[in-house]
Coordinates of C-alpha atoms in Angstrom, one line a residue:
M254 CA 206.7 186.5 236.4
E255 CA 204.5 188.8 234.4
S256 CA 200.8 189.3 234.9
C257 CA 198.4 189.6 231.9
S258 CA 196.6 192.8 231.4
L259 CA 192.8 192.4 231.9
V260 CA 190.0 195.0 232.3
D261 CA 189.0 193.1 235.4
T262 CA 192.2 193.0 237.5
A263 CA 190.7 190.7 240.1
A264 CA 190.0 188.2 237.4
A265 CA 193.5 188.6 236.1
A266 CA 195.0 187.6 239.4
T267 CA 192.8 184.6 239.5
L268 CA 192.6 183.6 235.9
C269 CA 196.1 184.0 234.3
S270 CA 199.8 184.5 234.8
S271 CA 202.8 183.6 232.7
T272 CA 206.5 183.6 232.3
A273 CA 208.0 185.7 229.6
G274 CA 207.6 183.5 226.5
G275 CA 206.5 180.4 228.4
R276 CA 203.3 178.8 229.8
R277 CA 202.5 176.9 233.0
R278 CA 200.4 173.9 232.7
G279 CA 198.2 172.0 235.1
R280 CA 195.6 169.2 235.1
A281 CA 191.9 169.9 234.6
G282 CA 190.4 170.9 237.9
S283 CA 193.3 172.9 239.2
S284 CA 193.2 176.7 239.7
A285 CA 193.3 179.0 236.7
A286 CA 196.8 180.2 237.3
R287 CA 198.1 176.6 237.0
F288 CA 197.0 176.1 233.4
L289 CA 196.1 179.4 231.9
S290 CA 198.8 180.7 229.6
C291 CA 199.3 184.2 228.3
P292 CA 201.6 185.8 225.7
S293 CA 204.8 187.5 226.6
S294 CA 205.3 191.2 226.7
S295 CA 206.2 191.2 223.0
S296 CA 202.6 190.2 222.2
K297 CA 200.7 192.7 224.3
E298 CA 200.2 195.1 221.5
N299 CA 198.2 192.5 219.7
G300 CA 195.5 192.3 222.3
V301 CA 196.6 190.4 225.4
S302 CA 193.6 191.6 227.3
A303 CA 191.1 190.1 224.9
A304 CA 193.2 186.9 224.5
C305 CA 193.1 186.3 228.3
S306 CA 189.4 187.1 228.5
I307 CA 188.7 184.3 226.0
G308 CA 189.4 181.7 228.5
R309 CA 186.5 182.7 230.6
M310 CA 184.0 182.2 227.8
L311 CA 185.2 178.8 226.5
S312 CA 183.2 176.6 228.9
G313 CA 180.6 174.7 226.9
V314 CA 182.2 175.2 223.5
R315 CA 180.3 172.1 222.5
S316 CA 177.2 174.3 222.1
A317 CA 176.8 176.2 218.8
A318 CA 176.3 179.5 220.6
R319 CA 179.6 179.3 222.4
R320 CA 181.4 178.2 219.2
K321 CA 180.0 181.3 217.5
L322 CA 181.1 183.5 220.4
F323 CA 184.6 181.9 220.2
R324 CA 184.8 182.6 216.5
N325 CA 183.7 186.2 216.9
E326 CA 186.4 186.8 219.5
H327 CA 189.0 185.1 217.3
E328 CA 188.0 187.4 214.4
W329 CA 188.2 190.4 216.7
L330 CA 191.8 189.5 217.4
G331 CA 192.5 189.5 213.7
G332 CA 192.8 185.7 213.4
N333 CA 196.0 185.6 215.5
W334 CA 194.7 183.0 217.9
S335 CA 197.6 180.6 217.4
E336 CA 200.0 183.4 218.3
F337 CA 198.4 183.6 221.7
T338 CA 198.0 179.9 222.4
G339 CA 201.0 178.5 220.5
G340 CA 198.6 175.9 219.2
D341 CA 198.1 174.5 222.7
A342 CA 194.7 172.8 222.6
H343 CA 195.1 171.8 226.2
W344 CA 194.9 175.5 227.2
W345 CA 191.3 176.0 226.2
T346 CA 190.2 172.4 226.9
A347 CA 191.2 173.0 230.5
L348 CA 189.2 176.2 230.6
E349 CA 186.2 174.5 229.2
N350 CA 186.3 171.9 232.0
N351 CA 187.0 174.3 234.9
F352 CA 185.7 177.8 234.4
V353 CA 182.6 179.4 233.0
L354 CA 179.4 177.7 234.0
E355 CA 177.2 176.4 231.2
A356 CA 174.5 178.9 230.6
S357 CA 172.0 180.0 228.0
E358 CA 170.6 183.5 227.1
D359 CA 167.4 184.4 228.9
G360 CA 166.2 186.7 226.1
Y361 CA 166.6 189.9 228.2
G362 CA 170.3 190.4 228.2
G363 CA 170.9 187.9 231.0
V364 CA 171.8 184.3 231.4
L365 CA 170.2 181.1 232.8
V366 CA 172.7 178.7 234.3
D367 CA 172.3 175.1 233.3
A368 CA 171.3 173.3 236.5
D369 CA 172.1 169.9 234.9
R370 CA 175.8 170.7 234.3
L371 CA 176.9 172.2 237.6
P372 CA 180.2 171.1 239.2
T373 CA 179.9 168.3 241.6
D374 CA 181.8 169.7 244.6
G375 CA 181.7 173.0 246.4
A376 CA 185.2 174.1 245.7
A377 CA 184.9 173.7 242.0
F378 CA 181.5 175.5 242.0
A379 CA 183.0 178.4 244.0
R380 CA 185.8 178.8 241.5
S381 CA 183.5 178.5 238.5
L382 CA 180.9 180.9 239.9
A383 CA 183.5 183.6 240.6
A384 CA 185.0 183.2 237.1
S385 CA 181.6 183.2 235.5
L386 CA 180.5 186.4 237.2
S387 CA 183.7 188.1 236.1
Y388 CA 183.1 187.0 232.5
W389 CA 179.4 187.9 232.4
K390 CA 180.3 191.3 233.8
S391 CA 183.0 191.8 231.2
V392 CA 180.6 191.1 228.3
G393 CA 177.8 193.3 229.7
K394 CA 175.3 190.7 230.9
K395 CA 172.6 191.9 233.2
G396 CA 170.8 189.3 235.2
V397 CA 171.9 185.8 236.2
W398 CA 169.4 183.0 237.1
L399 CA 171.0 180.2 239.1
K400 CA 168.8 177.2 239.7
L401 CA 170.2 174.9 242.4
P402 CA 168.6 171.4 242.6
A403 CA 168.0 169.9 246.0
D404 CA 171.1 167.6 245.6
R405 CA 173.2 170.8 245.3
S406 CA 171.9 172.5 248.3
E407 CA 175.4 172.9 249.8
F408 CA 176.1 175.4 247.0
V409 CA 173.5 177.8 248.4
P410 CA 175.8 179.6 250.9
I411 CA 178.5 179.9 248.3
A412 CA 176.1 181.6 245.9
V413 CA 174.8 183.9 248.7
K414 CA 178.3 184.9 249.6
E415 CA 178.9 185.9 246.0
G416 CA 175.9 188.2 246.2
F417 CA 173.0 186.0 244.9
K418 CA 169.6 186.5 246.3
Y419 CA 166.7 184.1 246.9
H420 CA 164.0 184.3 244.2
H421 CA 161.7 181.3 244.8
A422 CA 161.8 177.7 245.8
E423 CA 160.0 174.6 244.6
E424 CA 160.0 171.1 246.0
A425 CA 163.0 170.1 243.9
Y426 CA 165.1 173.3 243.6
L427 CA 165.9 176.8 244.8
M428 CA 166.2 179.7 242.3
L429 CA 168.6 182.5 243.0
T430 CA 169.3 185.7 241.1
Y431 CA 172.1 188.1 240.6
W432 CA 171.7 191.6 239.1
I433 CA 175.0 192.8 237.6
P434 CA 174.5 196.5 236.6
D435 CA 174.9 199.2 239.3
E436 CA 171.3 200.2 239.1
P437 CA 167.9 198.9 240.4
S438 CA 167.2 195.3 239.3
L439 CA 164.8 194.8 236.5
L440 CA 164.5 191.0 237.1
P441 CA 160.8 190.0 237.6
A442 CA 159.9 189.2 241.1
N443 CA 158.6 185.9 242.3
A444 CA 154.9 185.0 241.6
S445 CA 152.7 187.4 243.6
H446 CA 149.4 185.5 243.6
Q447 CA 147.8 182.2 244.4
V448 CA 144.7 181.3 242.4
G449 CA 141.6 179.6 243.7
V450 CA 138.3 178.4 242.1
G451 CA 134.8 177.6 243.3
G452 CA 132.2 175.5 241.6
F453 CA 128.6 176.6 241.8
V454 CA 126.8 173.4 240.7
I455 CA 123.0 173.5 240.5
N456 CA 120.6 170.8 239.1
D457 CA 117.2 171.0 237.5
Q458 CA 115.5 170.8 240.9
M459 CA 117.3 174.0 241.9
E460 CA 119.5 172.2 244.4
V461 CA 123.1 173.3 244.9
L462 CA 126.0 170.9 245.5
V463 CA 127.5 171.8 248.8
V464 CA 130.1 170.5 251.3
Q465 CA 131.3 170.7 254.8
E466 CA 135.0 170.6 255.2
K467 CA 136.9 168.6 257.8
F468 CA 139.5 171.2 258.3
R469 CA 137.9 174.6 258.7
G470 CA 138.0 177.7 260.8
F471 CA 135.6 178.3 263.7
A472 CA 133.6 180.7 261.6
L473 CA 132.7 177.8 259.2
D474 CA 131.5 175.4 261.8
G475 CA 128.2 173.9 260.6
V476 CA 128.3 175.9 257.4
W477 CA 127.4 174.3 254.0
K478 CA 129.5 175.9 251.2
I479 CA 130.3 175.3 247.6
P480 CA 133.4 173.2 246.7
T481 CA 136.5 175.3 246.4
G482 CA 140.2 174.7 245.9
F483 CA 143.5 175.9 244.3
I484 CA 144.5 175.8 240.7
Q485 CA 147.4 173.5 239.9
A486 CA 150.4 174.4 237.8
S487 CA 149.5 174.7 234.1
E488 CA 145.8 174.1 234.8
E489 CA 143.0 176.1 233.3
L490 CA 140.5 177.8 235.5
Y491 CA 137.6 175.8 234.3
T492 CA 139.3 172.4 234.4
G493 CA 140.5 173.2 237.9
A494 CA 136.9 174.0 239.0
I495 CA 135.7 170.7 237.4
R496 CA 138.5 168.8 239.1
E497 CA 137.9 170.2 242.6
V498 CA 134.2 169.4 242.4
K499 CA 135.0 165.8 241.3
E500 CA 137.6 165.3 243.9
E501 CA 135.5 166.6 246.8
T502 CA 132.1 165.2 245.9
G503 CA 132.5 162.6 243.1
V504 CA 130.1 164.5 240.9
D505 CA 130.9 165.1 237.2
T506 CA 130.3 168.5 235.8
E507 CA 130.6 170.7 232.7
F508 CA 131.9 174.3 232.6
V509 CA 129.3 177.0 231.9
D510 CA 131.1 180.3 232.6
V511 CA 133.0 182.4 235.1
V512 CA 130.5 184.6 236.8
A513 CA 132.8 186.6 239.1
F514 CA 136.2 186.8 240.7
R515 CA 137.6 188.2 243.9
H516 CA 141.0 189.9 244.4
A517 CA 142.4 190.0 248.0
H518 CA 145.9 190.8 249.3
N519 CA 148.2 189.6 252.1
V520 CA 146.4 186.3 252.4
A521 CA 148.9 183.4 252.7
F522 CA 152.5 184.2 253.3
Q523 CA 151.8 187.8 252.3
K524 CA 150.7 186.7 248.8
S525 CA 147.7 188.1 247.0
D526 CA 144.8 185.9 246.1
L527 CA 142.6 185.6 243.0
F528 CA 139.4 183.5 243.5
F529 CA 137.2 182.7 240.4
M530 CA 133.6 181.6 240.8
C531 CA 132.6 179.2 238.1
M532 CA 129.1 178.1 237.1
L533 CA 129.0 174.4 236.4
R534 CA 126.4 172.1 235.0
P535 CA 126.1 168.6 236.7
V536 CA 126.2 165.5 234.4
S537 CA 126.0 163.1 237.3
S538 CA 124.3 163.2 240.7
A539 CA 125.7 160.4 242.9
I540 CA 127.9 161.8 245.7
K541 CA 131.1 160.1 246.9
I542 CA 133.1 162.4 249.2
D543 CA 136.9 162.6 249.6
E544 CA 137.1 161.5 253.2
T545 CA 140.5 163.1 253.7
E546 CA 139.2 166.6 253.2
I547 CA 135.4 166.5 253.3
Q548 CA 133.1 165.9 256.3
A549 CA 129.9 165.7 254.3
A550 CA 128.3 166.7 251.0
K551 CA 124.8 166.9 249.7
W552 CA 122.4 168.6 247.3
M553 CA 120.8 171.5 249.1
P554 CA 117.8 173.6 248.0
L555 CA 119.1 177.0 246.7
E556 CA 116.8 178.9 249.1
E557 CA 118.1 177.0 252.1
L558 CA 121.7 177.6 251.1
V559 CA 121.1 181.4 250.8
K560 CA 119.3 181.7 254.1
Q561 CA 122.3 180.3 256.1
P562 CA 123.3 183.0 258.7
F563 CA 126.9 182.8 257.4
I564 CA 125.7 183.9 253.9
Q565 CA 123.3 186.5 255.1
E566 CA 125.9 188.1 257.3
D567 CA 128.8 188.2 254.8
H568 CA 128.5 190.8 252.1
M569 CA 131.0 189.1 249.8
F570 CA 129.2 185.7 249.8
Q571 CA 125.8 187.3 249.6
K572 CA 126.8 189.2 246.5
I573 CA 128.3 186.0 244.9
M574 CA 125.0 184.2 245.6
D575 CA 123.0 187.1 244.1
I576 CA 125.2 187.0 240.9
C577 CA 124.7 183.2 240.6
I578 CA 120.9 183.6 241.0
Q579 CA 120.9 186.4 238.3
R580 CA 122.9 184.1 236.0
L581 CA 120.2 181.3 236.5
R582 CA 117.5 183.8 235.6
K583 CA 119.5 184.7 232.4
C584 CA 119.7 188.3 233.7
Y585 CA 123.5 188.2 233.8
C586 CA 126.2 186.9 231.4
G587 CA 129.4 185.3 232.6
L588 CA 132.7 184.9 230.8
T589 CA 133.1 181.8 228.6
A590 CA 136.4 180.2 227.7
H591 CA 137.9 180.5 224.2
N592 CA 141.1 178.9 223.1
L593 CA 143.2 181.3 221.0
V594 CA 146.8 181.5 219.7
S595 CA 148.6 184.9 219.8
K596 CA 151.4 185.9 217.5
F597 CA 153.0 187.5 220.5
D598 CA 154.4 184.2 221.7
G599 CA 152.9 181.7 219.3
R600 CA 151.3 179.8 222.2
A601 CA 147.7 178.6 222.7
S602 CA 146.0 180.2 225.6
T603 CA 142.5 180.7 227.0
L604 CA 140.7 184.0 226.8
Y605 CA 137.6 184.5 228.9
Y606 CA 135.0 186.9 227.6
N607 CA 131.3 187.6 227.3
V608 CA 129.5 186.6 224.1
D609 CA 125.9 186.8 225.0
E610 CA 123.4 189.4 226.2
P611 CA 120.8 188.8 229.0
E612 CA 117.8 187.1 227.5
D613 CA 115.1 187.9 230.1
V614 CA 113.4 191.3 229.4
N615 CA 112.1 191.4 232.9
C616 CA 115.5 191.3 234.6
D617 CA 115.3 194.8 235.9
A618 CA 111.9 194.1 237.5
A619 CA 113.3 191.0 239.2

């Protein structure tokens, strides 16, 4: 028995062995050594190392990218592919079905494993993951993103044993990462912030739309506050503020501008928090509360809202109220939303910026 020469000797032991001048075959799903064939010693001088490494890249040859990669390796060998395989199509078909996990480039020298084409059992996944890591290392890949759906949760300890680390989790999946180079990881960390909005809604009678929440801390007992909430995935700041006001009070509004935002740290689960105060204009007045979250809602005179002890004793809320009042007096300009497309990524996004100057010449005196 003669072992093939590979740069990765551990992969060699797992991935290929051959008799001198012959091949061992096996059905799809068996270990690499049962079906991977390598040339005899007389062929080593023609690049056995590269020929054996090809097997680890052939998974997913259906994709154009992998076909291109296969052709490049074939050309690198001088077009002598048939010499190494003997024309045995079963050799690389078996590799396709059993080894390298389907993955796409992430644009930064790494790969993103296709979560929809993972093996169905743990043993097959363990074999494929080990072979894939060996291949990705051999071709100089850097980071690996492994997304495991909830129905593949049994794969998590297998991946962790291989050295993968938790990155983040959503309701339907867990994302893990693996950094290959022997240097500090350059993979971006999980999202560091949660984003909240508040809607300051004031009508022509100088009444502010306020609520009392059902589930609140002791400090907020009896306090009337503006509607607030969290931004949802792929939601704009201003649409989130409009939605939260509608959900909590039933009142329809229009966005005016962002008048201020607060940045705090180590809030929920050690995440930072961004809170944006939005000025909104009411287009309806009837109140219909969300009884699951809100105890009560009403239109409260601005002066009465500001005089609440909670506002008077809290420098943050007092400053926010001062800013909103200055905005009403047109002594302060907020940030309005503008939809723009950047050549950087070709995507539409919203840029918030100031386009007006204060109109009241007596603002300083006020």
